[in-house]
PDB file of C-alpha atoms in Angstrom:
ATOM      1  CA  UNK A   1      29.911  26.083 -20.595  1.00 56.00           C
ATOM      2  CA  UNK A   2      31.152  23.067 -19.788  1.00 67.00           C
ATOM      3  CA  UNK A   3      29.741  19.957 -19.017  1.00 71.00           C
ATOM      4  CA  UNK A   4      30.753  19.621 -15.034  1.00 78.00           C
ATOM      5  CA  UNK A   5      28.839  23.614 -15.125  1.00 82.00           C
ATOM      6  CA  UNK A   6      25.480  22.205 -16.866  1.00 84.00           C
ATOM      7  CA  UNK A   7      25.427  19.471 -14.309  1.00 88.00           C
ATOM      8  CA  UNK A   8      25.825  22.157 -11.735  1.00 91.00           C
ATOM      9  CA  UNK A   9      23.176  24.477 -13.209  1.00 91.00           C
ATOM     10  CA  UNK A  10      20.822  21.296 -13.375  1.00 94.00           C
ATOM     11  CA  UNK A  11      21.521  20.395 -10.112  1.00 94.00           C
ATOM     12  CA  UNK A  12      20.495  24.129  -8.941  1.00 93.00           C
ATOM     13  CA  UNK A  13      17.562  23.694 -11.177  1.00 95.00           C
ATOM     14  CA  UNK A  14      16.420  20.423  -8.838  1.00 92.00           C
ATOM     15  CA  UNK A  15      16.967  22.452  -5.472  1.00 95.00           C
ATOM     16  CA  UNK A  16      14.420  25.209  -6.817  1.00 95.00           C
ATOM     17  CA  UNK A  17      11.671  22.411  -8.070  1.00 94.00           C
ATOM     18  CA  UNK A  18      12.454  21.233  -4.845  1.00 94.00           C
ATOM     19  CA  UNK A  19      11.530  24.257  -3.104  1.00 95.00           C
ATOM     20  CA  UNK A  20       9.015  25.125  -5.353  1.00 94.00           C
ATOM     21  CA  UNK A  21      10.127  27.775  -7.562  1.00 95.00           C
ATOM     22  CA  UNK A  22       9.150  26.122 -10.827  1.00 95.00           C
ATOM     23  CA  UNK A  23       9.212  29.380 -12.576  1.00 95.00           C
ATOM     24  CA  UNK A  24      13.600  29.371 -11.977  1.00 96.00           C
ATOM     25  CA  UNK A  25      13.582  26.082 -12.535  1.00 96.00           C
ATOM     26  CA  UNK A  26      12.106  25.866 -15.800  1.00 96.00           C
ATOM     27  CA  UNK A  27      14.550  28.743 -16.917  1.00 96.00           C
ATOM     28  CA  UNK A  28      17.529  27.455 -15.845  1.00 95.00           C
ATOM     29  CA  UNK A  29      16.595  24.075 -17.353  1.00 97.00           C
ATOM     30  CA  UNK A  30      15.882  25.415 -20.832  1.00 96.00           C
ATOM     31  CA  UNK A  31      19.504  27.849 -20.923  1.00 94.00           C
ATOM     32  CA  UNK A  32      20.989  24.098 -20.590  1.00 94.00           C
ATOM     33  CA  UNK A  33      18.944  22.646 -22.718  1.00 96.00           C
ATOM     34  CA  UNK A  34      19.339  25.466 -25.376  1.00 95.00           C
ATOM     35  CA  UNK A  35      23.397  24.807 -24.806  1.00 92.00           C
ATOM     36  CA  UNK A  36      22.780  20.824 -24.667  1.00 93.00           C
ATOM     37  CA  UNK A  37      19.940  19.408 -26.366  1.00 95.00           C
ATOM     38  CA  UNK A  38      21.326  16.216 -25.479  1.00 94.00           C
ATOM     39  CA  UNK A  39      20.991  16.127 -21.994  1.00 95.00           C
ATOM     40  CA  UNK A  40      18.061  14.143 -21.585  1.00 96.00           C
ATOM     41  CA  UNK A  41      17.740  13.979 -17.738  1.00 96.00           C
ATOM     42  CA  UNK A  42      17.284  17.189 -17.962  1.00 96.00           C
ATOM     43  CA  UNK A  43      14.669  17.520 -20.551  1.00 98.00           C
ATOM     44  CA  UNK A  44      12.955  14.636 -18.667  1.00 97.00           C
ATOM     45  CA  UNK A  45      12.781  17.007 -15.667  1.00 97.00           C
ATOM     46  CA  UNK A  46      11.649  19.943 -17.951  1.00 98.00           C
ATOM     47  CA  UNK A  47       9.222  17.417 -19.131  1.00 98.00           C
ATOM     48  CA  UNK A  48       7.499  16.225 -16.066  1.00 97.00           C
ATOM     49  CA  UNK A  49       7.459  19.803 -14.757  1.00 97.00           C
ATOM     50  CA  UNK A  50       5.487  20.734 -17.959  1.00 98.00           C
ATOM     51  CA  UNK A  51       3.315  18.256 -16.762  1.00 97.00           C
ATOM     52  CA  UNK A  52       2.686  19.129 -13.222  1.00 95.00           C
ATOM     53  CA  UNK A  53       1.721  22.019 -14.188  1.00 96.00           C
ATOM     54  CA  UNK A  54      -0.788  20.474 -17.090  1.00 96.00           C
ATOM     55  CA  UNK A  55       0.132  21.961 -19.591  1.00 97.00           C
ATOM     56  CA  UNK A  56       0.385  19.435 -22.678  1.00 97.00           C
ATOM     57  CA  UNK A  57       1.759  22.217 -25.168  1.00 98.00           C
ATOM     58  CA  UNK A  58       4.749  22.954 -23.776  1.00 98.00           C
ATOM     59  CA  UNK A  59       5.316  18.944 -22.598  1.00 98.00           C
ATOM     60  CA  UNK A  60       4.989  18.208 -26.310  1.00 98.00           C
ATOM     61  CA  UNK A  61       8.224  19.202 -27.551  1.00 98.00           C
ATOM     62  CA  UNK A  62      10.559  18.238 -24.615  1.00 98.00           C
ATOM     63  CA  UNK A  63       8.350  14.872 -24.686  1.00 98.00           C
ATOM     64  CA  UNK A  64       9.180  14.566 -28.700  1.00 98.00           C
ATOM     65  CA  UNK A  65      12.571  14.983 -28.057  1.00 98.00           C
ATOM     66  CA  UNK A  66      12.738  12.287 -25.231  1.00 98.00           C
ATOM     67  CA  UNK A  67      10.842   9.639 -27.654  1.00 97.00           C
ATOM     68  CA  UNK A  68      13.305  10.046 -29.783  1.00 97.00           C
ATOM     69  CA  UNK A  69      16.915   9.950 -27.386  1.00 97.00           C
ATOM     70  CA  UNK A  70      15.062   6.601 -25.650  1.00 96.00           C
ATOM     71  CA  UNK A  71      12.683   6.173 -27.813  1.00 92.00           C
ATOM     72  CA  UNK A  72      11.807   2.397 -25.080  1.00 89.00           C
ATOM     73  CA  UNK A  73      11.611   4.100 -21.962  1.00 92.00           C
ATOM     74  CA  UNK A  74       8.683   3.303 -20.228  1.00 90.00           C
ATOM     75  CA  UNK A  75       9.020   6.875 -18.609  1.00 91.00           C
ATOM     76  CA  UNK A  76       8.119   9.074 -21.448  1.00 95.00           C
ATOM     77  CA  UNK A  77       6.103   6.206 -22.685  1.00 93.00           C
ATOM     78  CA  UNK A  78       3.468   7.456 -19.581  1.00 91.00           C
ATOM     79  CA  UNK A  79       4.766  11.039 -20.359  1.00 95.00           C
ATOM     80  CA  UNK A  80       3.257  10.873 -23.734  1.00 96.00           C
ATOM     81  CA  UNK A  81       0.045   9.017 -22.290  1.00 93.00           C
ATOM     82  CA  UNK A  82      -0.572  12.248 -19.829  1.00 93.00           C
ATOM     83  CA  UNK A  83      -0.447  14.691 -22.795  1.00 96.00           C
ATOM     84  CA  UNK A  84      -2.739  12.417 -23.853  1.00 95.00           C
ATOM     85  CA  UNK A  85      -4.901  12.608 -21.460  1.00 91.00           C
ATOM     86  CA  UNK A  86      -4.717  16.241 -20.731  1.00 94.00           C
ATOM     87  CA  UNK A  87      -5.869  16.816 -24.496  1.00 96.00           C
ATOM     88  CA  UNK A  88      -9.055  14.548 -23.755  1.00 93.00           C
ATOM     89  CA  UNK A  89      -7.599  11.714 -26.133  1.00 93.00           C
ATOM     90  CA  UNK A  90      -8.122   8.487 -24.206  1.00 87.00           C
ATOM     91  CA  UNK A  91      -8.017   6.282 -26.646  1.00 87.00           C
ATOM     92  CA  UNK A  92      -4.556   7.878 -28.199  1.00 91.00           C
ATOM     93  CA  UNK A  93      -3.261   6.942 -23.988  1.00 89.00           C
ATOM     94  CA  UNK A  94      -5.100   3.560 -24.239  1.00 86.00           C
ATOM     95  CA  UNK A  95      -2.885   2.013 -27.178  1.00 89.00           C
ATOM     96  CA  UNK A  96       0.296   2.761 -25.224  1.00 90.00           C
ATOM     97  CA  UNK A  97      -1.237   1.198 -22.216  1.00 91.00           C
ATOM     98  CA  UNK A  98      -0.324  -2.296 -23.289  1.00 87.00           C
ATOM     99  CA  UNK A  99       3.015  -1.779 -24.280  1.00 87.00           C
ATOM    100  CA  UNK A 100       3.831  -0.528 -20.661  1.00 90.00           C
ATOM    101  CA  UNK A 101       6.063  -3.263 -19.329  1.00 90.00           C
ATOM    102  CA  UNK A 102       5.475  -5.146 -15.833  1.00 93.00           C
ATOM    103  CA  UNK A 103       8.798  -6.372 -14.842  1.00 92.00           C
ATOM    104  CA  UNK A 104       9.557  -5.330 -11.323  1.00 93.00           C
ATOM    105  CA  UNK A 105       7.732  -3.916  -8.672  1.00 94.00           C
ATOM    106  CA  UNK A 106       8.347   0.043  -9.843  1.00 91.00           C
ATOM    107  CA  UNK A 107       7.482  -0.640 -13.139  1.00 91.00           C
ATOM    108  CA  UNK A 108       4.035  -2.758 -12.438  1.00 94.00           C
ATOM    109  CA  UNK A 109       3.392   0.315  -9.783  1.00 95.00           C
ATOM    110  CA  UNK A 110       3.566   3.344 -12.419  1.00 90.00           C
ATOM    111  CA  UNK A 111       1.243   0.934 -15.094  1.00 93.00           C
ATOM    112  CA  UNK A 112      -1.111   1.241 -12.398  1.00 95.00           C
ATOM    113  CA  UNK A 113      -1.196   4.645 -11.817  1.00 92.00           C
ATOM    114  CA  UNK A 114      -1.198   4.320 -15.620  1.00 90.00           C
ATOM    115  CA  UNK A 115      -4.567   2.307 -15.302  1.00 93.00           C
ATOM    116  CA  UNK A 116      -6.174   4.407 -12.944  1.00 93.00           C
ATOM    117  CA  UNK A 117      -5.265   7.439 -15.312  1.00 86.00           C
ATOM    118  CA  UNK A 118      -7.375   6.022 -18.096  1.00 86.00           C
ATOM    119  CA  UNK A 119      -9.803   4.327 -15.996  1.00 89.00           C
ATOM    120  CA  UNK A 120      -8.604   0.725 -16.763  1.00 93.00           C
ATOM    121  CA  UNK A 121      -8.996   0.074 -12.905  1.00 96.00           C
ATOM    122  CA  UNK A 122      -9.488  -3.732 -13.961  1.00 96.00           C
ATOM    123  CA  UNK A 123      -6.127  -3.721 -14.364  1.00 96.00           C
ATOM    124  CA  UNK A 124      -4.870  -1.039 -12.085  1.00 97.00           C
ATOM    125  CA  UNK A 125      -6.655  -3.640  -9.332  1.00 97.00           C
ATOM    126  CA  UNK A 126      -5.160  -7.113 -10.830  1.00 97.00           C
ATOM    127  CA  UNK A 127      -0.975  -5.375 -10.792  1.00 97.00           C
ATOM    128  CA  UNK A 128      -1.672  -3.258  -7.103  1.00 97.00           C
ATOM    129  CA  UNK A 129      -2.798  -6.588  -5.522  1.00 96.00           C
ATOM    130  CA  UNK A 130       0.118  -8.521  -7.071  1.00 95.00           C
ATOM    131  CA  UNK A 131       2.294  -5.668  -5.339  1.00 96.00           C
ATOM    132  CA  UNK A 132       0.063  -5.576  -1.981  1.00 94.00           C
ATOM    133  CA  UNK A 133       1.156  -9.536  -1.703  1.00 92.00           C
ATOM    134  CA  UNK A 134       4.564  -8.590  -2.171  1.00 91.00           C
ATOM    135  CA  UNK A 135       4.759  -5.463  -0.176  1.00 89.00           C
ATOM    136  CA  UNK A 136       1.633  -5.502   2.717  1.00 85.00           C
ATOM    137  CA  UNK A 137       2.690  -2.646   4.346  1.00 82.00           C
ATOM    138  CA  UNK A 138       2.951  -0.471   1.442  1.00 89.00           C
ATOM    139  CA  UNK A 139       0.762   2.464   1.926  1.00 88.00           C
ATOM    140  CA  UNK A 140       1.329   4.091  -1.693  1.00 92.00           C
ATOM    141  CA  UNK A 141      -0.043   0.703  -2.970  1.00 95.00           C
ATOM    142  CA  UNK A 142      -2.745   0.276  -0.386  1.00 94.00           C
ATOM    143  CA  UNK A 143      -3.948   3.828  -1.397  1.00 93.00           C
ATOM    144  CA  UNK A 144      -3.934   3.365  -4.887  1.00 96.00           C
ATOM    145  CA  UNK A 145      -5.581  -0.269  -4.557  1.00 96.00           C
ATOM    146  CA  UNK A 146      -8.838   1.359  -2.876  1.00 96.00           C
ATOM    147  CA  UNK A 147      -8.615   4.249  -6.029  1.00 96.00           C
ATOM    148  CA  UNK A 148      -8.774   1.333  -8.175  1.00 97.00           C
ATOM    149  CA  UNK A 149     -11.530  -0.050  -6.367  1.00 97.00           C
ATOM    150  CA  UNK A 150     -13.445   3.208  -5.784  1.00 96.00           C
ATOM    151  CA  UNK A 151     -13.173   3.427  -9.559  1.00 96.00           C
ATOM    152  CA  UNK A 152     -15.178   0.588 -10.109  1.00 97.00           C
ATOM    153  CA  UNK A 153     -17.703   0.967  -7.660  1.00 97.00           C
ATOM    154  CA  UNK A 154     -15.984  -1.858  -4.969  1.00 96.00           C
ATOM    155  CA  UNK A 155     -16.851  -0.005  -2.332  1.00 96.00           C
ATOM    156  CA  UNK A 156     -16.648  -3.291  -0.330  1.00 96.00           C
ATOM    157  CA  UNK A 157     -13.660  -4.579  -1.367  1.00 95.00           C
ATOM    158  CA  UNK A 158     -12.048  -0.805  -0.951  1.00 94.00           C
ATOM    159  CA  UNK A 159     -12.876  -1.442   2.948  1.00 94.00           C
ATOM    160  CA  UNK A 160     -11.724  -5.030   2.782  1.00 94.00           C
ATOM    161  CA  UNK A 161      -8.297  -3.740   1.346  1.00 93.00           C
ATOM    162  CA  UNK A 162      -8.114  -0.954   3.944  1.00 89.00           C
ATOM    163  CA  UNK A 163      -8.940  -2.861   7.063  1.00 90.00           C
ATOM    164  CA  UNK A 164      -6.427  -5.392   5.456  1.00 89.00           C
ATOM    165  CA  UNK A 165      -3.973  -2.916   6.163  1.00 87.00           C
ATOM    166  CA  UNK A 166      -4.598  -1.725   9.489  1.00 86.00           C
ATOM    167  CA  UNK A 167      -4.470  -5.277  11.073  1.00 86.00           C
ATOM    168  CA  UNK A 168      -1.217  -5.671   8.754  1.00 82.00           C
ATOM    169  CA  UNK A 169       0.333  -2.251   9.922  1.00 79.00           C
ATOM    170  CA  UNK A 170      -1.908  -0.610  13.377  1.00 79.00           C
ATOM    171  CA  UNK A 171       0.858   1.654  13.105  1.00 76.00           C
ATOM    172  CA  UNK A 172       0.160   3.492  10.193  1.00 70.00           C
ATOM    173  CA  UNK A 173      -2.366   6.125  10.838  1.00 64.00           C
ATOM    174  CA  UNK A 174      -1.924   7.257   7.696  1.00 66.00           C
ATOM    175  CA  UNK A 175      -4.256   4.361   6.326  1.00 60.00           C
ATOM    176  CA  UNK A 176      -6.768   5.230   8.664  1.00 59.00           C
ATOM    177  CA  UNK A 177      -7.317   9.241   7.919  1.00 56.00           C
TER     178      UNK A 177
END
C-alpha cells in the first residue's frame, strides 16, 4: 500500500477511536505500523491508546520506538512518565519531570498535568497560576488548579480559585458543578 493509503487507514483508525471502537482502532494502527514502522503519528496514537487503557506493557515498545525517533519530544517524555506511574515507579517519573519544557501555554499546561500526576502540587500551582493570569476564563486551568490546591490540602485556596473563576465568568455553569 502507498503512503496515501496508509494516511487514509490512519484517518479511519482515528474515526474508530472517536466512536470508542478501540479494538478496531488498535488493529488498524498495528497493521499500519507493521508496514510502515516509521509512521510516528500512528505510533504515537497507538501508545496513547494503550496508556488510556492503563496498559503499560503494550505501550512500552511504542514509546521506546518514539523515544528513538523523537528523542526531544515532550509528549513522548510524558508518555514515558505515564508508563513509570502505571508501573508504580513515581521516582523514575519525577526524574524526567524537570526536563519538561515550559516554553508556551500548551507545554505549561502539559507540565502542570504531569505535576499533578506525580504529586508535585506546588509546581502545578505555580504553572497553573501563570496560565490563569493569561486566561482567567479557562475552565480547564481552573479545574486543574483546584485539583492541585486540593492535593496540597489547601481547601481555602481551592475555594478562592472557584469563587474568582465564577466572578470572572458567571455564565460558565461548569464552574459551579
